């Protein structure tokens, strides 16, 4: 019988454990990443591939795959491998830069950003700015007043919400409810006509 090779232990730094714990707690978006994080956290507690697979509820090959990728590449190893085709050229940092400028700054003398002025300020194309605004539901050109968010986690929260729409959990129905605080039910603008004797009520 061929002996089973000894597994390299999974040892986490405090920072890695904190990041993995945050990813593992996600319940609405990035479920694949959450599962991979739980696998690595369980591997760090020790035990065989089979024990980890049974505890997490996945197959042994799945545990082996993500355990090996984490040992080799740490946190970056848990992300999806690049798909064939044109590589992504706009990073998350640049997307965040556009969102922060849109919400927290104004373009000089103008009252709001346009795709042209934002493209000039960030060095991106107007089409790229338009796609980012559309993905995050930002319309600085279509409102008369603009409220800036002071929440330091605004970008992360918006990413979670947008991710929920783009990649909802399996068999889930995503609904949106928008509170219209400035709208109220009012009476009809025209009086109700009296019912004719021959018309059923």
PDB file of N, CA, C and O in Angstrom, residues 103-176:
ATOM      1  N   UNK A 103     -18.839  60.883  -5.773  1.00  0.00           N
ATOM      2  CA  UNK A 103     -19.638  61.135  -4.572  1.00  0.00           C
ATOM      3  C   UNK A 103     -19.080  62.241  -3.683  1.00  0.00           C
ATOM      4  O   UNK A 103     -19.833  62.879  -2.951  1.00  0.00           O
ATOM      5  N   UNK A 104     -17.782  62.471  -3.736  1.00  0.00           N
ATOM      6  CA  UNK A 104     -17.176  63.362  -2.751  1.00  0.00           C
ATOM      7  C   UNK A 104     -16.559  64.624  -3.342  1.00  0.00           C
ATOM      8  O   UNK A 104     -16.117  65.490  -2.597  1.00  0.00           O
ATOM      9  N   UNK A 105     -16.522  64.733  -4.663  1.00  0.00           N
ATOM     10  CA  UNK A 105     -15.897  65.901  -5.275  1.00  0.00           C
ATOM     11  C   UNK A 105     -16.802  66.478  -6.359  1.00  0.00           C
ATOM     12  O   UNK A 105     -17.737  65.820  -6.820  1.00  0.00           O
ATOM     13  N   UNK A 106     -16.505  67.707  -6.747  1.00  0.00           N
ATOM     14  CA  UNK A 106     -17.178  68.326  -7.887  1.00  0.00           C
ATOM     15  C   UNK A 106     -16.114  68.803  -8.870  1.00  0.00           C
ATOM     16  O   UNK A 106     -15.006  69.164  -8.465  1.00  0.00           O
ATOM     17  N   UNK A 107     -16.441  68.824 -10.160  1.00  0.00           N
ATOM     18  CA  UNK A 107     -15.435  69.162 -11.175  1.00  0.00           C
ATOM     19  C   UNK A 107     -15.252  70.663 -11.355  1.00  0.00           C
ATOM     20  O   UNK A 107     -15.741  71.259 -12.321  1.00  0.00           O
ATOM     21  N   UNK A 108     -14.555  71.292 -10.435  1.00  0.00           N
ATOM     22  CA  UNK A 108     -14.274  72.718 -10.575  1.00  0.00           C
ATOM     23  C   UNK A 108     -15.520  73.573 -10.451  1.00  0.00           C
ATOM     24  O   UNK A 108     -16.232  73.527  -9.454  1.00  0.00           O
ATOM     25  N   UNK A 109     -15.822  74.336 -11.494  1.00  0.00           N
ATOM     26  CA  UNK A 109     -16.958  75.247 -11.458  1.00  0.00           C
ATOM     27  C   UNK A 109     -18.285  74.559 -11.753  1.00  0.00           C
ATOM     28  O   UNK A 109     -19.349  75.128 -11.509  1.00  0.00           O
ATOM     29  N   UNK A 110     -18.244  73.358 -12.287  1.00  0.00           N
ATOM     30  CA  UNK A 110     -19.484  72.656 -12.626  1.00  0.00           C
ATOM     31  C   UNK A 110     -20.152  72.110 -11.371  1.00  0.00           C
ATOM     32  O   UNK A 110     -19.510  71.874 -10.346  1.00  0.00           O
ATOM     33  N   UNK A 111     -21.463  71.899 -11.472  1.00  0.00           N
ATOM     34  CA  UNK A 111     -22.222  71.395 -10.323  1.00  0.00           C
ATOM     35  C   UNK A 111     -22.183  69.881 -10.215  1.00  0.00           C
ATOM     36  O   UNK A 111     -22.456  69.329  -9.155  1.00  0.00           O
ATOM     37  N   UNK A 112     -21.877  69.197 -11.313  1.00  0.00           N
ATOM     38  CA  UNK A 112     -21.826  67.740 -11.265  1.00  0.00           C
ATOM     39  C   UNK A 112     -20.890  67.235 -12.360  1.00  0.00           C
ATOM     40  O   UNK A 112     -20.533  67.967 -13.284  1.00  0.00           O
ATOM     41  N   UNK A 113     -20.507  65.984 -12.215  1.00  0.00           N
ATOM     42  CA  UNK A 113     -19.608  65.371 -13.183  1.00  0.00           C
ATOM     43  C   UNK A 113     -20.364  64.957 -14.440  1.00  0.00           C
ATOM     44  O   UNK A 113     -21.518  64.553 -14.380  1.00  0.00           O
ATOM     45  N   UNK A 114     -19.677  65.023 -15.559  1.00  0.00           N
ATOM     46  CA  UNK A 114     -20.143  64.411 -16.798  1.00  0.00           C
ATOM     47  C   UNK A 114     -19.169  63.290 -17.137  1.00  0.00           C
ATOM     48  O   UNK A 114     -18.073  63.209 -16.564  1.00  0.00           O
ATOM     49  N   UNK A 115     -19.553  62.414 -18.049  1.00  0.00           N
ATOM     50  CA  UNK A 115     -18.632  61.346 -18.428  1.00  0.00           C
ATOM     51  C   UNK A 115     -17.353  61.929 -19.029  1.00  0.00           C
ATOM     52  O   UNK A 115     -16.263  61.390 -18.832  1.00  0.00           O
ATOM     53  N   UNK A 116     -17.484  63.058 -19.728  1.00  0.00           N
ATOM     54  CA  UNK A 116     -16.309  63.679 -20.340  1.00  0.00           C
ATOM     55  C   UNK A 116     -15.351  64.217 -19.276  1.00  0.00           C
ATOM     56  O   UNK A 116     -14.140  63.973 -19.327  1.00  0.00           O
ATOM     57  N   UNK A 117     -15.893  64.959 -18.294  1.00  0.00           N
ATOM     58  CA  UNK A 117     -15.020  65.546 -17.273  1.00  0.00           C
ATOM     59  C   UNK A 117     -14.414  64.475 -16.372  1.00  0.00           C
ATOM     60  O   UNK A 117     -13.254  64.572 -15.973  1.00  0.00           O
ATOM     61  N   UNK A 118     -15.187  63.432 -16.052  1.00  0.00           N
ATOM     62  CA  UNK A 118     -14.647  62.360 -15.221  1.00  0.00           C
ATOM     63  C   UNK A 118     -13.587  61.568 -15.976  1.00  0.00           C
ATOM     64  O   UNK A 118     -12.561  61.170 -15.402  1.00  0.00           O
ATOM     65  N   UNK A 119     -13.812  61.338 -17.261  1.00  0.00           N
ATOM     66  CA  UNK A 119     -12.818  60.632 -18.068  1.00  0.00           C
ATOM     67  C   UNK A 119     -11.518  61.421 -18.122  1.00  0.00           C
ATOM     68  O   UNK A 119     -10.420  60.856 -18.022  1.00  0.00           O
ATOM     69  N   UNK A 120     -11.628  62.742 -18.249  1.00  0.00           N
ATOM     70  CA  UNK A 120     -10.436  63.586 -18.289  1.00  0.00           C
ATOM     71  C   UNK A 120      -9.700  63.572 -16.954  1.00  0.00           C
ATOM     72  O   UNK A 120      -8.467  63.562 -16.906  1.00  0.00           O
ATOM     73  N   UNK A 121     -10.461  63.529 -15.848  1.00  0.00           N
ATOM     74  CA  UNK A 121      -9.844  63.576 -14.520  1.00  0.00           C
ATOM     75  C   UNK A 121      -9.192  62.260 -14.130  1.00  0.00           C
ATOM     76  O   UNK A 121      -8.242  62.240 -13.342  1.00  0.00           O
ATOM     77  N   UNK A 122      -9.691  61.149 -14.655  1.00  0.00           N
ATOM     78  CA  UNK A 122      -9.188  59.835 -14.245  1.00  0.00           C
ATOM     79  C   UNK A 122      -8.336  59.145 -15.299  1.00  0.00           C
ATOM     80  O   UNK A 122      -7.706  58.123 -15.009  1.00  0.00           O
ATOM     81  N   UNK A 123      -8.334  59.674 -16.522  1.00  0.00           N
ATOM     82  CA  UNK A 123      -7.555  59.043 -17.576  1.00  0.00           C
ATOM     83  C   UNK A 123      -8.224  57.831 -18.184  1.00  0.00           C
ATOM     84  O   UNK A 123      -7.573  57.041 -18.875  1.00  0.00           O
ATOM     85  N   UNK A 124      -9.519  57.660 -17.945  1.00  0.00           N
ATOM     86  CA  UNK A 124     -10.264  56.552 -18.540  1.00  0.00           C
ATOM     87  C   UNK A 124     -11.081  57.055 -19.723  1.00  0.00           C
ATOM     88  O   UNK A 124     -11.192  58.259 -19.953  1.00  0.00           O
ATOM     89  N   UNK A 125     -11.680  56.123 -20.434  1.00  0.00           N
ATOM     90  CA  UNK A 125     -12.546  56.502 -21.541  1.00  0.00           C
ATOM     91  C   UNK A 125     -13.934  56.863 -21.021  1.00  0.00           C
ATOM     92  O   UNK A 125     -14.327  56.457 -19.923  1.00  0.00           O
ATOM     93  N   UNK A 126     -14.683  57.620 -21.819  1.00  0.00           N
ATOM     94  CA  UNK A 126     -16.041  57.976 -21.423  1.00  0.00           C
ATOM     95  C   UNK A 126     -16.927  56.739 -21.315  1.00  0.00           C
ATOM     96  O   UNK A 126     -17.795  56.664 -20.442  1.00  0.00           O
ATOM     97  N   UNK A 127     -16.708  55.766 -22.189  1.00  0.00           N
ATOM     98  CA  UNK A 127     -17.517  54.543 -22.129  1.00  0.00           C
ATOM     99  C   UNK A 127     -17.240  53.772 -20.845  1.00  0.00           C
ATOM    100  O   UNK A 127     -18.152  53.180 -20.251  1.00  0.00           O
ATOM    101  N   UNK A 128     -15.979  53.782 -20.376  1.00  0.00           N
ATOM    102  CA  UNK A 128     -15.651  53.100 -19.123  1.00  0.00           C
ATOM    103  C   UNK A 128     -16.332  53.786 -17.946  1.00  0.00           C
ATOM    104  O   UNK A 128     -16.873  53.124 -17.052  1.00  0.00           O
ATOM    105  N   UNK A 129     -16.311  55.125 -17.932  1.00  0.00           N
ATOM    106  CA  UNK A 129     -16.986  55.870 -16.867  1.00  0.00           C
ATOM    107  C   UNK A 129     -18.478  55.567 -16.881  1.00  0.00           C
ATOM    108  O   UNK A 129     -19.101  55.348 -15.835  1.00  0.00           O
ATOM    109  N   UNK A 130     -19.059  55.536 -18.062  1.00  0.00           N
ATOM    110  CA  UNK A 130     -20.490  55.259 -18.186  1.00  0.00           C
ATOM    111  C   UNK A 130     -20.833  53.878 -17.647  1.00  0.00           C
ATOM    112  O   UNK A 130     -21.839  53.701 -16.949  1.00  0.00           O
ATOM    113  N   UNK A 131     -19.996  52.880 -17.936  1.00  0.00           N
ATOM    114  CA  UNK A 131     -20.252  51.515 -17.452  1.00  0.00           C
ATOM    115  C   UNK A 131     -20.160  51.451 -15.932  1.00  0.00           C
ATOM    116  O   UNK A 131     -20.962  50.779 -15.279  1.00  0.00           O
ATOM    117  N   UNK A 132     -19.181  52.154 -15.359  1.00  0.00           N
ATOM    118  CA  UNK A 132     -19.025  52.145 -13.900  1.00  0.00           C
ATOM    119  C   UNK A 132     -20.226  52.808 -13.241  1.00  0.00           C
ATOM    120  O   UNK A 132     -20.798  52.280 -12.278  1.00  0.00           O
ATOM    121  N   UNK A 133     -20.634  53.969 -13.736  1.00  0.00           N
ATOM    122  CA  UNK A 133     -21.792  54.656 -13.157  1.00  0.00           C
ATOM    123  C   UNK A 133     -23.046  53.801 -13.277  1.00  0.00           C
ATOM    124  O   UNK A 133     -23.848  53.725 -12.349  1.00  0.00           O
ATOM    125  N   UNK A 134     -23.203  53.160 -14.425  1.00  0.00           N
ATOM    126  CA  UNK A 134     -24.395  52.336 -14.637  1.00  0.00           C
ATOM    127  C   UNK A 134     -24.400  51.137 -13.692  1.00  0.00           C
ATOM    128  O   UNK A 134     -25.435  50.778 -13.133  1.00  0.00           O
ATOM    129  N   UNK A 135     -23.237  50.524 -13.489  1.00  0.00           N
ATOM    130  CA  UNK A 135     -23.150  49.357 -12.608  1.00  0.00           C
ATOM    131  C   UNK A 135     -23.464  49.710 -11.167  1.00  0.00           C
ATOM    132  O   UNK A 135     -24.055  48.916 -10.433  1.00  0.00           O
ATOM    133  N   UNK A 136     -23.084  50.934 -10.738  1.00  0.00           N
ATOM    134  CA  UNK A 136     -23.292  51.337  -9.353  1.00  0.00           C
ATOM    135  C   UNK A 136     -24.511  52.243  -9.178  1.00  0.00           C
ATOM    136  O   UNK A 136     -24.754  52.759  -8.090  1.00  0.00           O
ATOM    137  N   UNK A 137     -25.274  52.434 -10.250  1.00  0.00           N
ATOM    138  CA  UNK A 137     -26.493  53.222 -10.147  1.00  0.00           C
ATOM    139  C   UNK A 137     -26.257  54.691  -9.871  1.00  0.00           C
ATOM    140  O   UNK A 137     -27.078  55.344  -9.220  1.00  0.00           O
ATOM    141  N   UNK A 138     -25.158  55.247 -10.348  1.00  0.00           N
ATOM    142  CA  UNK A 138     -24.831  56.653 -10.117  1.00  0.00           C
ATOM    143  C   UNK A 138     -25.263  57.491 -11.316  1.00  0.00           C
ATOM    144  O   UNK A 138     -24.931  57.166 -12.456  1.00  0.00           O
ATOM    145  N   UNK A 139     -26.015  58.577 -11.045  1.00  0.00           N
ATOM    146  CA  UNK A 139     -26.491  59.456 -12.113  1.00  0.00           C
ATOM    147  C   UNK A 139     -26.312  60.917 -11.696  1.00  0.00           C
ATOM    148  O   UNK A 139     -27.289  61.627 -11.459  1.00  0.00           O
ATOM    149  N   UNK A 140     -25.081  61.392 -11.602  1.00  0.00           N
ATOM    150  CA  UNK A 140     -24.866  62.774 -11.151  1.00  0.00           C
ATOM    151  C   UNK A 140     -25.428  63.810 -12.110  1.00  0.00           C
ATOM    152  O   UNK A 140     -25.697  64.938 -11.713  1.00  0.00           O
ATOM    153  N   UNK A 141     -25.630  63.443 -13.377  1.00  0.00           N
ATOM    154  CA  UNK A 141     -26.127  64.389 -14.373  1.00  0.00           C
ATOM    155  C   UNK A 141     -27.648  64.457 -14.410  1.00  0.00           C
ATOM    156  O   UNK A 141     -28.205  65.309 -15.099  1.00  0.00           O
ATOM    157  N   UNK A 142     -28.328  63.579 -13.679  1.00  0.00           N
ATOM    158  CA  UNK A 142     -29.782  63.482 -13.809  1.00  0.00           C
ATOM    159  C   UNK A 142     -30.520  63.912 -12.556  1.00  0.00           C
ATOM    160  O   UNK A 142     -31.691  63.621 -12.402  1.00  0.00           O
ATOM    161  N   UNK A 143     -29.833  64.578 -11.635  1.00  0.00           N
ATOM    162  CA  UNK A 143     -30.488  65.014 -10.405  1.00  0.00           C
ATOM    163  C   UNK A 143     -30.253  66.498 -10.198  1.00  0.00           C
ATOM    164  O   UNK A 143     -29.252  67.060 -10.637  1.00  0.00           O
ATOM    165  N   UNK A 144     -31.205  67.146  -9.524  1.00  0.00           N
ATOM    166  CA  UNK A 144     -31.070  68.568  -9.237  1.00  0.00           C
ATOM    167  C   UNK A 144     -30.305  68.801  -7.942  1.00  0.00           C
ATOM    168  O   UNK A 144     -29.645  69.808  -7.761  1.00  0.00           O
ATOM    169  N   UNK A 145     -30.423  67.876  -7.010  1.00  0.00           N
ATOM    170  CA  UNK A 145     -29.654  67.957  -5.770  1.00  0.00           C
ATOM    171  C   UNK A 145     -28.878  66.666  -5.614  1.00  0.00           C
ATOM    172  O   UNK A 145     -29.299  65.615  -6.095  1.00  0.00           O
ATOM    173  N   UNK A 146     -27.764  66.733  -4.907  1.00  0.00           N
ATOM    174  CA  UNK A 146     -26.877  65.570  -4.795  1.00  0.00           C
ATOM    175  C   UNK A 146     -26.434  65.423  -3.352  1.00  0.00           C
ATOM    176  O   UNK A 146     -25.912  66.353  -2.752  1.00  0.00           O
ATOM    177  N   UNK A 147     -26.683  64.265  -2.772  1.00  0.00           N
ATOM    178  CA  UNK A 147     -26.285  63.997  -1.400  1.00  0.00           C
ATOM    179  C   UNK A 147     -25.061  63.095  -1.415  1.00  0.00           C
ATOM    180  O   UNK A 147     -25.087  62.023  -2.007  1.00  0.00           O
ATOM    181  N   UNK A 148     -24.005  63.536  -0.759  1.00  0.00           N
ATOM    182  CA  UNK A 148     -22.773  62.765  -0.720  1.00  0.00           C
ATOM    183  C   UNK A 148     -22.801  61.799   0.453  1.00  0.00           C
ATOM    184  O   UNK A 148     -23.177  62.163   1.560  1.00  0.00           O
ATOM    185  N   UNK A 149     -22.389  60.570   0.210  1.00  0.00           N
ATOM    186  CA  UNK A 149     -22.332  59.582   1.278  1.00  0.00           C
ATOM    187  C   UNK A 149     -21.045  59.757   2.067  1.00  0.00           C
ATOM    188  O   UNK A 149     -19.959  59.878   1.501  1.00  0.00           O
ATOM    189  N   UNK A 150     -21.166  59.771   3.393  1.00  0.00           N
ATOM    190  CA  UNK A 150     -19.985  59.863   4.259  1.00  0.00           C
ATOM    191  C   UNK A 150     -19.617  58.511   4.855  1.00  0.00           C
ATOM    192  O   UNK A 150     -18.733  58.429   5.701  1.00  0.00           O
ATOM    193  N   UNK A 151     -20.296  57.455   4.426  1.00  0.00           N
ATOM    194  CA  UNK A 151     -20.028  56.121   4.939  1.00  0.00           C
ATOM    195  C   UNK A 151     -18.706  55.620   4.364  1.00  0.00           C
ATOM    196  O   UNK A 151     -18.573  55.454   3.155  1.00  0.00           O
ATOM    197  N   UNK A 152     -17.687  55.341   5.193  1.00  0.00           N
ATOM    198  CA  UNK A 152     -16.396  54.881   4.661  1.00  0.00           C
ATOM    199  C   UNK A 152     -16.479  53.508   4.001  1.00  0.00           C
ATOM    200  O   UNK A 152     -15.595  53.136   3.236  1.00  0.00           O
ATOM    201  N   UNK A 153     -17.546  52.749   4.283  1.00  0.00           N
ATOM    202  CA  UNK A 153     -17.710  51.424   3.689  1.00  0.00           C
ATOM    203  C   UNK A 153     -18.720  51.439   2.548  1.00  0.00           C
ATOM    204  O   UNK A 153     -19.206  50.396   2.129  1.00  0.00           O
ATOM    205  N   UNK A 154     -19.014  52.642   2.027  1.00  0.00           N
ATOM    206  CA  UNK A 154     -20.040  52.748   0.992  1.00  0.00           C
ATOM    207  C   UNK A 154     -19.707  51.900  -0.235  1.00  0.00           C
ATOM    208  O   UNK A 154     -20.549  51.183  -0.760  1.00  0.00           O
ATOM    209  N   UNK A 155     -18.454  51.980  -0.706  1.00  0.00           N
ATOM    210  CA  UNK A 155     -18.071  51.257  -1.917  1.00  0.00           C
ATOM    211  C   UNK A 155     -18.228  49.757  -1.716  1.00  0.00           C
ATOM    212  O   UNK A 155     -18.765  49.047  -2.571  1.00  0.00           O
ATOM    213  N   UNK A 156     -17.770  49.239  -0.560  1.00  0.00           N
ATOM    214  CA  UNK A 156     -17.900  47.807  -0.293  1.00  0.00           C
ATOM    215  C   UNK A 156     -19.366  47.388  -0.243  1.00  0.00           C
ATOM    216  O   UNK A 156     -19.744  46.323  -0.741  1.00  0.00           O
ATOM    217  N   UNK A 157     -20.210  48.234   0.369  1.00  0.00           N
ATOM    218  CA  UNK A 157     -21.627  47.901   0.471  1.00  0.00           C
ATOM    219  C   UNK A 157     -22.290  47.894  -0.901  1.00  0.00           C
ATOM    220  O   UNK A 157     -23.100  47.020  -1.213  1.00  0.00           O
ATOM    221  N   UNK A 158     -21.936  48.879  -1.729  1.00  0.00           N
ATOM    222  CA  UNK A 158     -22.520  48.929  -3.068  1.00  0.00           C
ATOM    223  C   UNK A 158     -22.067  47.730  -3.886  1.00  0.00           C
ATOM    224  O   UNK A 158     -22.839  47.142  -4.638  1.00  0.00           O
ATOM    225  N   UNK A 159     -20.795  47.332  -3.729  1.00  0.00           N
ATOM    226  CA  UNK A 159     -20.312  46.152  -4.445  1.00  0.00           C
ATOM    227  C   UNK A 159     -21.122  44.920  -4.059  1.00  0.00           C
ATOM    228  O   UNK A 159     -21.466  44.091  -4.905  1.00  0.00           O
ATOM    229  N   UNK A 160     -21.437  44.782  -2.762  1.00  0.00           N
ATOM    230  CA  UNK A 160     -22.223  43.638  -2.316  1.00  0.00           C
ATOM    231  C   UNK A 160     -23.614  43.654  -2.937  1.00  0.00           C
ATOM    232  O   UNK A 160     -24.132  42.628  -3.370  1.00  0.00           O
ATOM    233  N   UNK A 161     -24.230  44.849  -2.961  1.00  0.00           N
ATOM    234  CA  UNK A 161     -25.583  44.949  -3.516  1.00  0.00           C
ATOM    235  C   UNK A 161     -25.573  44.661  -5.012  1.00  0.00           C
ATOM    236  O   UNK A 161     -26.393  43.894  -5.525  1.00  0.00           O
ATOM    237  N   UNK A 162     -24.626  45.275  -5.727  1.00  0.00           N
ATOM    238  CA  UNK A 162     -24.540  45.045  -7.169  1.00  0.00           C
ATOM    239  C   UNK A 162     -24.223  43.583  -7.450  1.00  0.00           C
ATOM    240  O   UNK A 162     -24.780  42.967  -8.362  1.00  0.00           O
ATOM    241  N   UNK A 163     -23.330  43.001  -6.635  1.00  0.00           N
ATOM    242  CA  UNK A 163     -23.005  41.588  -6.811  1.00  0.00           C
ATOM    243  C   UNK A 163     -24.199  40.687  -6.603  1.00  0.00           C
ATOM    244  O   UNK A 163     -24.341  39.647  -7.251  1.00  0.00           O
ATOM    245  N   UNK A 164     -25.099  41.081  -5.694  1.00  0.00           N
ATOM    246  CA  UNK A 164     -26.300  40.291  -5.448  1.00  0.00           C
ATOM    247  C   UNK A 164     -27.193  40.269  -6.677  1.00  0.00           C
ATOM    248  O   UNK A 164     -27.801  39.260  -7.007  1.00  0.00           O
ATOM    249  N   UNK A 165     -27.272  41.398  -7.390  1.00  0.00           N
ATOM    250  CA  UNK A 165     -28.077  41.447  -8.610  1.00  0.00           C
ATOM    251  C   UNK A 165     -27.409  40.687  -9.750  1.00  0.00           C
ATOM    252  O   UNK A 165     -28.070  39.993 -10.523  1.00  0.00           O
ATOM    253  N   UNK A 166     -26.079  40.824  -9.864  1.00  0.00           N
ATOM    254  CA  UNK A 166     -25.377  40.210 -10.983  1.00  0.00           C
ATOM    255  C   UNK A 166     -25.205  38.707 -10.806  1.00  0.00           C
ATOM    256  O   UNK A 166     -25.224  37.964 -11.785  1.00  0.00           O
ATOM    257  N   UNK A 167     -25.018  38.257  -9.564  1.00  0.00           N
ATOM    258  CA  UNK A 167     -24.791  36.829  -9.319  1.00  0.00           C
ATOM    259  C   UNK A 167     -25.533  36.405  -8.061  1.00  0.00           C
ATOM    260  O   UNK A 167     -24.931  36.186  -7.015  1.00  0.00           O
ATOM    261  N   UNK A 168     -26.870  36.307  -8.124  1.00  0.00           N
ATOM    262  CA  UNK A 168     -27.638  35.926  -6.936  1.00  0.00           C
ATOM    263  C   UNK A 168     -27.372  34.481  -6.551  1.00  0.00           C
ATOM    264  O   UNK A 168     -26.941  33.680  -7.383  1.00  0.00           O
ATOM    265  N   UNK A 169     -27.593  34.123  -5.279  1.00  0.00           N
ATOM    266  CA  UNK A 169     -27.429  32.726  -4.868  1.00  0.00           C
ATOM    267  C   UNK A 169     -28.339  31.816  -5.677  1.00  0.00           C
ATOM    268  O   UNK A 169     -29.371  32.242  -6.204  1.00  0.00           O
ATOM    269  N   UNK A 170     -27.965  30.560  -5.778  1.00  0.00           N
ATOM    270  CA  UNK A 170     -28.728  29.600  -6.568  1.00  0.00           C
ATOM    271  C   UNK A 170     -30.155  29.469  -6.038  1.00  0.00           C
ATOM    272  O   UNK A 170     -30.383  29.420  -4.835  1.00  0.00           O
ATOM    273  N   UNK A 171     -31.110  29.450  -6.961  1.00  0.00           N
ATOM    274  CA  UNK A 171     -32.539  29.307  -6.647  1.00  0.00           C
ATOM    275  C   UNK A 171     -33.075  30.465  -5.811  1.00  0.00           C
ATOM    276  O   UNK A 171     -34.066  30.322  -5.098  1.00  0.00           O
ATOM    277  N   UNK A 172     -32.409  31.622  -5.880  1.00  0.00           N
ATOM    278  CA  UNK A 172     -32.856  32.776  -5.105  1.00  0.00           C
ATOM    279  C   UNK A 172     -33.595  33.754  -6.002  1.00  0.00           C
ATOM    280  O   UNK A 172     -33.324  33.866  -7.193  1.00  0.00           O
ATOM    281  N   UNK A 173     -34.559  34.453  -5.427  1.00  0.00           N
ATOM    282  CA  UNK A 173     -35.294  35.506  -6.119  1.00  0.00           C
ATOM    283  C   UNK A 173     -34.920  36.830  -5.485  1.00  0.00           C
ATOM    284  O   UNK A 173     -35.131  37.037  -4.289  1.00  0.00           O
ATOM    285  N   UNK A 174     -34.336  37.730  -6.271  1.00  0.00           N
ATOM    286  CA  UNK A 174     -33.875  39.015  -5.761  1.00  0.00           C
ATOM    287  C   UNK A 174     -34.924  40.076  -6.052  1.00  0.00           C
ATOM    288  O   UNK A 174     -35.309  40.287  -7.196  1.00  0.00           O
ATOM    289  N   UNK A 175     -35.410  40.738  -5.007  1.00  0.00           N
ATOM    290  CA  UNK A 175     -36.405  41.796  -5.141  1.00  0.00           C
ATOM    291  C   UNK A 175     -35.839  43.089  -4.576  1.00  0.00           C
ATOM    292  O   UNK A 175     -35.049  43.074  -3.640  1.00  0.00           O
ATOM    293  N   UNK A 176     -36.247  44.210  -5.141  1.00  0.00           N
ATOM    294  CA  UNK A 176     -35.814  45.515  -4.651  1.00  0.00           C
ATOM    295  C   UNK A 176     -37.030  46.311  -4.204  1.00  0.00           C
ATOM    296  O   UNK A 176     -38.048  46.348  -4.896  1.00  0.00           O
TER     297      UNK A 176
END
